[in-house]
Amino acid sequence: MKKKSIQKILLGLILPILIVVAWFLATNYGNIPSGILPTITKVKDSFQELVHTGTLQKDLLVSFGRVVKGFLMASLLGGVLGSVMGMFEPVRDLFAPIITVVRQIPIIAWIPLIILWCGIGEVSKVVIIVIAAFFQVLVNTESGISGTPGKYVEVAQLYKLSPWETFSKVYLPHAIPQILVGLKLALSVSWMAVVASEMLAATSGIGYRMSNARSMMRADIVIVCMIIIGIVGIVMDRLIGWLFGLLTPWQKYEKKEK
Amino acid sequence: MTESREIEKNSEKDFIINIEHLNKKFIVDKQPLDVLKNINLQVRKGEFITIVGHSGCGKSTLLKIICGLVGYEDGVVERNGHAVVGPGPKCGMVFQEHRLLPWLKIKDNVGFGLKDLSKEEREVNVKKHLELVGLAGFENSYPAQLSGGMSQRAAIARGLANNPTILLLDEPFGALDALTRIQMQKEILSIQEKENTTMVMVTHDIDEAIYLGDRVVVMSARPGEIKDIITTDPIESKSRGSATFASYKKTIYSYFFEDSQEDYEVEYNI
């Protein structure tokens, strides 16, 4: 078992190592201008410089603040509407068609209209994140709630639970695993949306830092930002995964059963 | 004359469940389908009634009508002398699948219907009923950690937790292996004696029906009608090897055999 997991890690490391080696060889022995692909040492130096001056922390904090605001608002809106849609069929029939259509529009396609409506300030970024994350939470919440087996709802009827109690004791716990999947996806698209919107129109944030670096041919800073974006994404993903285990303690036994 | 009438009236009051001329139709593909036809059944307090019949004969629907989960349009259905309008705390139900909520610990599942009690009262109540079904110590387990038999015990504990006067059981042991099933039958009898709960159990196991029932209701299929109600001997019916037990079995089998004989004849004609 342990041997297998070590083998798994080693296999997973092969490609990253090859990429780094190729990068090293290309920049040290090839003839590639540093504006296109800087050396690894240059990227490392830029990283240290960005941390030292505090630019990176400031950018991250700005972007992160936007993500948190947008993500929380989208979760609340999507969670509430998704729950109501999941529990009451007429509400579902009312909203489902338009949501299915609007969902198909890529988030990038929203950006021009949002900038026209909300300008290029703080509001537009948060609105873009809300739109991106909202549908992920909504669709997954709705599907988790409406998928609650009738046999459990019948038990709630038998014990005359109020609609709120039926929701909190039967529908919601059943939907939690899927709601968390929705939150995970929502957080990931929020992060993508904030970078995208900052690259198009912003004066701060990690996306702005990248687009600014590009205009100054600083590929080293672009790469630093890309690596940081990837790392933050993984950390947030893991955080939700940890929350998953915390909120659904019964699930680990069910998996064992199968 | 007047005296006997009075006695009759008194005994009528004792009926904890009273069903008269109950008809139930379901609409299937826009066609009305008779599920129950002219059901008449009176159950006394503390009685154990078993209902046997083919699958699809409307036994489960009958139970759901008694507990108020399914409505009825035609006839009289009364619990404790009042017409059934919906579920009530004095009428518990145990389903074929245990229906424990997977996300609640056993203690919260058993205490699921105990809304009006304080936390301490709840705890005492849950503990008492878990002990009653032999599950003491499993308070903090999740349903997925229990075996099928244990889950069904927990479901029975949930059914009993708010001290119902009536407990309806819908093939509660149907999914259990033969040995566990016999053990559970013994336990449900001893629980009934201890708590004096009126029980109505639906089953397709004729032995189980005779062993447990003070009266065995035999139902025919489509539409569900009561063909016979057999009052069993309280001592003889508890001994599965006795001649009386076998004769009950024969009587009940004959009702189902009668149905199938027609099928054989049809086959012969072909």
Coordinates of C-alpha atoms in Angstrom, one line a residue:
Chain A
M1 CA 0.0 0.0 0.0
K2 CA 2.7 2.4 1.1
K3 CA 5.0 1.3 -1.8
K4 CA 2.2 2.0 -4.2
S5 CA 1.7 5.6 -2.9
I6 CA 5.4 6.3 -3.2
Q7 CA 5.4 5.0 -6.7
K8 CA 2.4 7.2 -7.4
I9 CA 4.2 10.3 -6.1
L10 CA 7.4 9.5 -8.1
L11 CA 5.4 9.0 -11.3
G12 CA 3.6 12.3 -10.7
L13 CA 7.0 14.1 -10.4
I14 CA 8.4 12.9 -13.7
L15 CA 6.8 15.5 -15.9
P16 CA 7.3 18.5 -13.7
I17 CA 11.0 17.6 -13.4
L18 CA 11.3 17.2 -17.2
I19 CA 9.7 20.6 -17.7
V20 CA 12.0 22.3 -15.3
V21 CA 15.0 20.6 -16.9
A22 CA 13.9 21.6 -20.3
W23 CA 13.3 25.2 -19.1
F24 CA 16.8 25.2 -17.6
L25 CA 18.5 23.9 -20.7
A26 CA 16.5 26.2 -23.1
T27 CA 17.3 29.3 -21.1
N28 CA 20.9 28.6 -20.3
Y29 CA 22.1 26.9 -23.5
G30 CA 19.5 28.0 -26.0
N31 CA 19.1 31.4 -27.6
I32 CA 15.8 32.6 -26.1
P33 CA 15.4 36.3 -25.1
S34 CA 14.5 36.8 -21.5
G35 CA 11.5 38.8 -22.5
I36 CA 10.0 35.6 -23.9
L37 CA 11.3 33.0 -21.4
P38 CA 13.5 34.2 -18.5
T39 CA 15.9 31.9 -16.7
I40 CA 14.8 30.0 -13.5
T41 CA 17.2 32.2 -11.5
K42 CA 15.6 35.3 -12.9
V43 CA 12.1 34.1 -11.9
K44 CA 13.4 33.3 -8.4
D45 CA 15.0 36.7 -8.1
S46 CA 11.8 38.5 -9.3
F47 CA 9.8 36.5 -6.8
Q48 CA 12.1 37.5 -3.9
E49 CA 12.0 41.1 -5.1
L50 CA 8.2 41.1 -5.3
V51 CA 7.9 39.6 -1.8
H52 CA 10.6 42.0 -0.4
T53 CA 8.8 45.1 -1.7
G54 CA 5.5 43.7 -0.6
T55 CA 3.9 44.1 -4.0
L56 CA 3.0 40.4 -4.2
Q57 CA 1.3 40.3 -0.8
K58 CA -0.6 43.5 -1.6
D59 CA -1.8 42.2 -5.0
L60 CA -2.8 38.8 -3.5
L61 CA -4.7 40.5 -0.7
V62 CA -6.6 42.7 -3.1
S63 CA -7.5 39.8 -5.4
F64 CA -8.3 37.6 -2.5
G65 CA -10.6 40.2 -0.9
R66 CA -12.5 40.4 -4.2
V67 CA -12.8 36.6 -4.4
V68 CA -14.1 36.4 -0.8
K69 CA -16.7 39.1 -1.3
G70 CA -17.9 37.7 -4.6
F71 CA -17.8 34.0 -3.5
L72 CA -19.7 34.6 -0.3
M73 CA -22.4 36.6 -2.1
A74 CA -22.7 34.0 -4.8
S75 CA -22.9 31.2 -2.3
L76 CA -25.6 32.9 -0.3
L77 CA -27.7 33.7 -3.4
G78 CA -27.1 30.4 -5.1
G79 CA -27.6 28.4 -2.0
V80 CA -30.9 30.1 -1.1
L81 CA -32.4 30.0 -4.7
G82 CA -31.0 26.5 -5.2
S83 CA -32.7 25.3 -2.0
V84 CA -36.0 26.9 -2.8
M85 CA -35.9 25.5 -6.4
G86 CA -34.9 22.1 -5.1
M87 CA -37.8 21.9 -2.6
F88 CA -40.6 23.4 -4.7
E89 CA -41.2 22.2 -8.2
P90 CA -43.1 25.3 -9.4
V91 CA -40.2 27.5 -8.5
R92 CA -37.9 25.2 -10.3
D93 CA -40.1 25.3 -13.4
L94 CA -40.1 29.1 -13.2
F95 CA -36.3 29.5 -13.0
A96 CA -34.8 26.5 -14.7
P97 CA -35.2 27.4 -18.4
I98 CA -33.7 30.9 -18.1
I99 CA -30.9 29.6 -15.9
T100 CA -30.0 26.9 -18.3
V101 CA -29.7 29.4 -21.1
V102 CA -27.8 32.1 -19.2
R103 CA -25.4 29.6 -17.8
Q104 CA -24.1 28.8 -21.2
I105 CA -22.6 32.3 -21.6
P106 CA -18.8 32.2 -20.7
I107 CA -17.8 34.5 -17.9
I108 CA -15.4 36.3 -20.2
A109 CA -18.3 37.3 -22.4
W110 CA -20.0 39.0 -19.4
I111 CA -17.0 41.3 -18.7
P112 CA -17.7 44.0 -21.4
L113 CA -21.3 44.5 -20.3
I114 CA -20.4 44.5 -16.6
I115 CA -17.7 47.2 -17.3
L116 CA -20.3 49.3 -19.2
W117 CA -22.7 48.9 -16.3
C118 CA -20.4 49.1 -13.3
G119 CA -17.3 50.7 -14.5
I120 CA -13.8 49.4 -13.9
G121 CA -13.8 49.8 -10.2
E122 CA -14.2 47.4 -7.3
V123 CA -17.9 46.7 -8.0
S124 CA -17.5 45.3 -11.5
K125 CA -14.9 42.7 -10.3
V126 CA -17.1 41.5 -7.5
V127 CA -20.1 41.3 -9.8
I128 CA -18.2 39.3 -12.3
I129 CA -17.1 36.8 -9.6
V130 CA -20.7 36.6 -8.3
I131 CA -22.0 35.7 -11.8
A132 CA -19.2 33.2 -12.3
A133 CA -19.7 31.5 -9.0
F134 CA -23.5 31.8 -8.6
F135 CA -24.4 29.2 -11.2
Q136 CA -22.0 26.6 -9.8
V137 CA -23.5 26.9 -6.3
L138 CA -27.1 27.1 -7.6
V139 CA -27.0 24.1 -9.9
N140 CA -25.4 21.8 -7.4
T141 CA -27.5 22.9 -4.5
E142 CA -30.7 22.5 -6.6
S143 CA -29.7 19.0 -7.7
G144 CA -28.7 18.0 -4.2
I145 CA -31.9 19.2 -2.6
S146 CA -34.2 17.9 -5.2
G147 CA -32.4 14.5 -5.2
T148 CA -33.4 13.9 -1.6
P149 CA -35.2 10.5 -1.6
G150 CA -38.9 10.6 -1.0
K151 CA -38.6 7.9 1.7
Y152 CA -36.7 10.3 3.9
V153 CA -39.2 13.1 3.3
E154 CA -41.9 10.8 4.2
V155 CA -40.3 10.2 7.6
A156 CA -40.3 13.9 8.1
Q157 CA -44.0 14.0 7.2
L158 CA -44.7 11.1 9.6
Y159 CA -43.2 13.1 12.5
K160 CA -45.0 16.3 11.4
L161 CA -41.8 18.4 10.9
S162 CA -42.4 22.0 9.8
P163 CA -41.1 23.0 6.4
W164 CA -38.1 24.6 7.9
E165 CA -37.3 21.6 10.0
T166 CA -37.8 19.3 7.0
F167 CA -35.3 21.5 5.2
S168 CA -32.7 21.7 7.9
K169 CA -32.9 18.0 9.0
V170 CA -33.7 16.2 5.8
Y171 CA -33.1 18.1 2.6
L172 CA -30.0 20.1 3.6
P173 CA -28.0 17.3 5.1
H174 CA -28.7 15.2 2.1
A175 CA -27.6 17.9 -0.2
I176 CA -24.4 19.0 1.8
P177 CA -22.0 16.8 -0.2
Q178 CA -23.2 18.1 -3.5
I179 CA -23.4 21.7 -2.2
L180 CA -19.7 21.4 -1.2
V181 CA -18.9 20.2 -4.7
G182 CA -20.7 23.3 -5.9
L183 CA -18.7 25.5 -3.5
K184 CA -15.5 24.0 -4.6
L185 CA -16.2 24.6 -8.2
A186 CA -17.5 28.1 -7.4
L187 CA -14.3 29.0 -5.5
S188 CA -12.2 27.8 -8.4
V189 CA -14.1 29.8 -11.0
S190 CA -14.1 32.9 -8.7
W191 CA -10.4 32.7 -8.6
M192 CA -10.3 32.4 -12.4
A193 CA -12.8 35.2 -12.9
V194 CA -10.9 37.6 -10.6
V195 CA -7.7 37.1 -12.6
A196 CA -9.5 37.5 -15.9
S197 CA -11.3 40.6 -14.9
E198 CA -8.2 42.2 -13.4
M199 CA -6.2 41.5 -16.6
L200 CA -8.8 43.3 -18.7
A201 CA -9.5 46.3 -16.5
A202 CA -7.9 47.0 -13.1
T203 CA -5.3 49.1 -11.3
S204 CA -4.5 46.5 -8.6
G205 CA -4.6 42.8 -8.0
I206 CA -2.6 39.8 -9.2
G207 CA -4.2 39.9 -12.6
Y208 CA -3.3 43.5 -13.0
R209 CA 0.3 42.8 -12.0
M210 CA 0.5 40.2 -14.8
S211 CA -1.0 42.3 -17.5
N212 CA 1.3 45.2 -16.4
A213 CA 4.3 43.0 -16.5
R214 CA 3.4 41.8 -19.9
S215 CA 3.3 45.4 -21.3
M216 CA 6.8 45.9 -19.9
M217 CA 8.0 42.5 -21.4
R218 CA 8.7 41.2 -17.9
A219 CA 7.9 37.5 -18.5
D220 CA 9.7 36.7 -15.2
I221 CA 7.0 38.5 -13.2
V222 CA 4.2 36.9 -15.4
I223 CA 5.6 33.5 -14.5
V224 CA 5.9 34.3 -10.8
C225 CA 2.2 35.4 -10.8
M226 CA 1.1 32.3 -12.7
I227 CA 2.8 30.0 -10.2
I228 CA 1.3 31.9 -7.3
I229 CA -2.2 31.7 -8.9
G230 CA -1.8 28.0 -9.2
I231 CA -0.7 27.5 -5.7
V232 CA -3.5 29.6 -4.2
G233 CA -6.0 27.6 -6.3
I234 CA -4.7 24.4 -4.8
V235 CA -4.7 25.7 -1.3
M236 CA -8.3 26.8 -1.6
D237 CA -9.3 23.5 -3.1
R238 CA -7.8 21.6 -0.2
L239 CA -9.4 23.9 2.3
I240 CA -12.9 23.0 0.9
G241 CA -11.9 19.4 0.8
W242 CA -11.1 19.6 4.5
L243 CA -14.4 21.3 5.2
F244 CA -16.1 18.5 3.3
G245 CA -14.8 15.9 5.8
L246 CA -15.7 18.1 8.7
L247 CA -19.3 18.7 7.6
T248 CA -20.2 15.2 6.5
P249 CA -18.8 12.9 9.2
W250 CA -21.2 10.1 8.3
Q251 CA -19.8 9.8 4.7
K252 CA -16.6 8.0 5.6
Y253 CA -18.6 5.0 7.0
E254 CA -20.8 4.9 3.9
K255 CA -17.8 4.6 1.7
K256 CA -16.4 1.8 3.8
E257 CA -19.7 -0.1 3.4
K258 CA -19.4 -0.1 -0.3
Chain B
M1 CA -81.7 -6.1 24.5
T2 CA -80.8 -2.6 25.7
E3 CA -78.0 -4.1 27.8
S4 CA -76.4 -5.9 24.9
R5 CA -76.5 -2.8 22.9
E6 CA -74.7 -0.9 25.6
I7 CA -72.0 -3.5 25.8
E8 CA -71.7 -3.2 22.0
K9 CA -71.3 0.5 22.3
N10 CA -68.7 0.2 25.0
S11 CA -66.7 -2.3 23.0
E12 CA -66.9 0.0 20.0
K13 CA -65.2 2.7 22.1
D14 CA -62.4 0.3 22.8
F15 CA -61.5 0.1 19.1
I16 CA -58.3 2.1 18.7
I17 CA -58.5 1.7 14.9
N18 CA -61.8 1.6 13.2
I19 CA -62.0 1.2 9.4
E20 CA -65.4 1.0 7.7
H21 CA -66.2 0.6 4.0
L22 CA -62.8 2.0 3.0
N23 CA -62.2 2.2 -0.8
K24 CA -59.1 3.6 -2.3
K25 CA -58.3 4.3 -5.9
F26 CA -55.1 5.4 -7.5
I27 CA -55.0 7.1 -10.9
V28 CA -52.5 5.2 -13.1
D29 CA -52.1 6.4 -16.7
K30 CA -55.3 8.4 -16.3
Q31 CA -57.2 5.2 -15.5
P32 CA -58.6 4.7 -12.0
L33 CA -57.1 1.6 -10.4
D34 CA -58.9 0.0 -7.4
V35 CA -56.3 -0.5 -4.7
L36 CA -58.5 -1.2 -1.7
K37 CA -62.1 -2.3 -1.9
N38 CA -64.6 -2.2 1.0
I39 CA -62.1 -2.7 3.9
N40 CA -63.7 -3.2 7.3
L41 CA -61.4 -3.7 10.2
Q42 CA -61.7 -3.0 13.9
V43 CA -58.6 -3.2 16.1
R44 CA -58.8 -3.3 19.9
K45 CA -56.3 -1.7 22.2
G46 CA -53.2 -3.8 22.7
E47 CA -54.0 -6.1 19.9
F48 CA -51.4 -7.4 17.4
I49 CA -52.9 -7.6 13.9
T50 CA -51.0 -9.1 11.0
I51 CA -52.0 -8.6 7.4
V52 CA -50.9 -11.1 4.8
G53 CA -51.4 -10.9 1.1
H54 CA -49.7 -10.9 -2.3
S55 CA -47.3 -8.1 -3.0
G56 CA -49.3 -5.2 -4.6
C57 CA -52.5 -6.1 -2.8
G58 CA -52.6 -2.7 -1.1
K59 CA -51.4 -3.7 2.3
S60 CA -48.8 -1.0 2.5
T61 CA -51.3 1.6 1.2
L62 CA -53.7 0.5 4.0
L63 CA -51.0 1.2 6.6
K64 CA -50.2 4.5 5.1
I65 CA -53.9 5.5 5.2
I66 CA -54.1 4.5 8.8
C67 CA -51.1 6.6 9.8
G68 CA -52.3 9.5 7.6
L69 CA -49.5 9.6 5.0
V70 CA -51.9 8.7 2.2
G71 CA -55.4 10.2 2.0
Y72 CA -58.7 8.4 1.4
E73 CA -61.8 9.6 -0.3
D74 CA -64.4 7.0 0.5
G75 CA -65.2 5.3 3.9
V76 CA -64.4 5.8 7.5
V77 CA -60.9 5.6 9.0
E78 CA -60.6 6.5 12.7
R79 CA -57.8 6.4 15.2
N80 CA -58.8 6.7 18.8
G81 CA -62.3 7.6 17.7
H82 CA -61.2 10.5 15.5
A83 CA -61.2 10.5 11.8
V84 CA -57.6 10.4 10.4
V85 CA -56.6 13.7 8.8
G86 CA -52.8 13.3 8.9
P87 CA -49.9 11.8 10.8
G88 CA -50.0 12.1 14.6
P89 CA -47.5 11.5 17.3
K90 CA -49.5 8.7 18.8
C91 CA -49.2 6.6 15.7
G92 CA -45.7 5.4 14.8
M93 CA -44.6 3.6 11.7
V94 CA -41.7 1.3 10.8
F95 CA -41.0 0.8 7.2
Q96 CA -39.6 -2.1 5.3
E97 CA -36.3 -0.4 4.7
H98 CA -35.2 1.1 8.0
R99 CA -35.3 4.7 6.7
L100 CA -32.8 6.0 9.3
L101 CA -31.4 9.3 8.2
P102 CA -27.8 8.5 7.2
W103 CA -26.5 11.9 8.5
L104 CA -27.9 11.6 12.0
K105 CA -26.3 9.5 14.8
I106 CA -28.4 6.7 16.1
K107 CA -29.5 8.7 19.1
D108 CA -30.7 11.6 16.9
N109 CA -32.5 9.2 14.6
V110 CA -34.3 7.5 17.5
G111 CA -35.1 11.0 19.0
F112 CA -36.1 12.3 15.6
G113 CA -39.8 12.8 16.5
L114 CA -39.2 14.0 20.0
K115 CA -39.5 17.7 19.4
D116 CA -41.2 18.9 22.5
L117 CA -38.9 17.3 25.1
S118 CA -36.0 19.0 26.8
K119 CA -32.5 17.8 26.0
E120 CA -32.3 15.7 29.2
E121 CA -35.7 14.2 28.7
R122 CA -34.8 13.3 25.2
E123 CA -31.6 11.6 26.2
V124 CA -33.4 9.5 28.8
N125 CA -36.1 8.6 26.4
V126 CA -33.7 7.6 23.7
K127 CA -31.6 5.6 26.1
K128 CA -34.6 3.7 27.3
H129 CA -35.7 2.8 23.9
L130 CA -32.3 1.8 22.7
E131 CA -32.1 -0.5 25.7
L132 CA -35.5 -1.9 24.8
V133 CA -34.3 -3.0 21.4
G134 CA -30.9 -4.1 22.6
L135 CA -28.9 -1.3 21.1
A136 CA -27.5 0.3 24.2
G137 CA -24.1 1.8 23.6
F138 CA -24.7 2.6 19.9
E139 CA -26.0 6.1 20.6
N140 CA -23.1 7.8 18.7
S141 CA -22.9 5.4 15.8
Y142 CA -24.1 6.3 12.3
P143 CA -26.6 4.1 10.5
A144 CA -24.0 3.0 8.0
Q145 CA -22.0 1.5 10.9
L146 CA -24.9 -0.9 11.9
S147 CA -25.9 -4.2 10.3
G148 CA -29.3 -4.6 8.7
G149 CA -30.9 -6.2 11.8
M150 CA -29.4 -3.5 14.1
S151 CA -30.7 -0.7 11.8
Q152 CA -34.2 -2.2 11.8
R153 CA -34.0 -2.3 15.7
A154 CA -33.1 1.3 15.7
A155 CA -36.0 2.0 13.4
I156 CA -38.3 0.2 15.8
A157 CA -36.9 2.3 18.7
R158 CA -37.6 5.4 16.7
G159 CA -41.1 4.2 16.1
L160 CA -41.6 3.6 19.8
A161 CA -39.8 6.7 21.1
N162 CA -42.8 9.0 21.4
N163 CA -44.8 6.3 23.1
P164 CA -47.3 5.8 20.4
T165 CA -50.5 3.9 21.2
I166 CA -50.4 2.4 17.7
L167 CA -47.3 1.1 15.9
L168 CA -47.7 0.2 12.2
L169 CA -45.1 -2.1 10.8
D170 CA -44.7 -2.4 7.0
E171 CA -42.8 -5.7 6.4
P172 CA -40.2 -4.6 8.9
F173 CA -38.3 -7.9 8.8
G174 CA -38.6 -8.5 5.1
A175 CA -35.0 -7.7 4.3
L176 CA -33.5 -9.7 7.2
D177 CA -32.0 -13.2 7.1
A178 CA -34.1 -16.0 8.5
L179 CA -32.3 -16.3 11.9
T180 CA -32.3 -12.6 12.6
R181 CA -35.9 -12.5 11.5
I182 CA -37.0 -15.1 14.1
Q183 CA -35.1 -13.3 16.8
M184 CA -36.7 -10.0 15.9
Q185 CA -40.1 -11.6 16.0
K186 CA -39.5 -12.7 19.5
E187 CA -38.3 -9.3 20.5
I188 CA -41.2 -7.4 19.0
L189 CA -43.6 -9.7 20.9
S190 CA -41.8 -9.0 24.2
I191 CA -41.8 -5.3 23.4
Q192 CA -45.5 -5.3 22.7
E193 CA -46.1 -7.1 26.0
K194 CA -44.0 -4.6 27.9
E195 CA -45.4 -1.5 26.3
N196 CA -48.9 -2.7 25.5
T197 CA -48.7 -1.0 22.1
T198 CA -51.3 -1.8 19.5
M199 CA -49.5 -3.2 16.5
V200 CA -50.5 -3.7 12.9
M201 CA -47.9 -5.5 10.9
V202 CA -48.0 -6.1 7.1
T203 CA -46.0 -9.2 6.0
H204 CA -45.8 -11.7 3.2
D205 CA -44.5 -14.3 5.5
I206 CA -47.4 -16.6 6.6
D207 CA -45.5 -18.1 9.5
E208 CA -44.6 -14.7 10.8
A209 CA -48.2 -13.6 10.5
I210 CA -49.5 -16.6 12.5
Y211 CA -46.7 -16.4 15.1
L212 CA -47.2 -12.7 15.8
G213 CA -50.8 -12.0 15.1
D214 CA -53.6 -12.2 17.6
R215 CA -55.7 -12.0 14.4
V216 CA -54.4 -12.6 10.9
V217 CA -56.1 -10.6 8.1
V218 CA -55.9 -12.3 4.8
M219 CA -56.1 -10.0 1.8
S220 CA -56.6 -10.7 -1.9
A221 CA -54.9 -8.8 -4.6
R222 CA -56.1 -6.1 -7.0
P223 CA -58.3 -4.8 -5.7
G224 CA -57.2 -5.4 -2.1
E225 CA -60.1 -7.0 -0.3
I226 CA -60.2 -8.7 3.1
K227 CA -60.9 -12.4 2.4
D228 CA -60.8 -13.6 6.0
I229 CA -59.8 -12.7 9.5
I230 CA -58.4 -15.6 11.5
T231 CA -58.3 -15.4 15.2
T232 CA -55.3 -17.4 16.4
D233 CA -55.0 -19.3 19.7
P234 CA -52.6 -17.2 21.9
I235 CA -50.7 -20.3 23.1
E236 CA -50.8 -22.6 20.1
S237 CA -49.8 -19.9 17.6
K238 CA -46.5 -19.4 19.5
S239 CA -45.4 -22.9 18.8
R240 CA -44.4 -23.2 15.2
G241 CA -44.4 -27.0 15.2
S242 CA -47.9 -27.5 16.6
A243 CA -50.7 -29.0 14.7
T244 CA -52.9 -25.9 15.2
F245 CA -50.1 -23.8 13.7
A246 CA -50.1 -26.0 10.7
S247 CA -53.8 -25.9 10.4
Y248 CA -53.8 -22.1 10.4
K249 CA -51.1 -22.2 7.8
K250 CA -53.2 -24.6 5.7
T251 CA -56.2 -22.3 5.9
I252 CA -54.2 -19.2 4.9
Y253 CA -52.5 -21.1 2.0
S254 CA -55.9 -22.2 0.7
Y255 CA -56.9 -18.6 0.1
F256 CA -53.9 -18.0 -2.0
F257 CA -54.0 -21.4 -3.7
E258 CA -57.6 -20.7 -4.7
D259 CA -56.4 -17.7 -6.6
S260 CA -53.7 -19.5 -8.4
Q261 CA -55.8 -22.4 -9.3
E262 CA -57.6 -20.3 -11.8
D263 CA -54.3 -19.5 -13.4
Y264 CA -53.5 -23.2 -13.8
E265 CA -56.8 -23.8 -15.5
V266 CA -56.1 -21.1 -18.0
E267 CA -52.8 -22.6 -18.7
Y268 CA -54.4 -26.0 -19.3
N269 CA -56.7 -24.5 -21.9
I270 CA -53.8 -23.3 -23.9

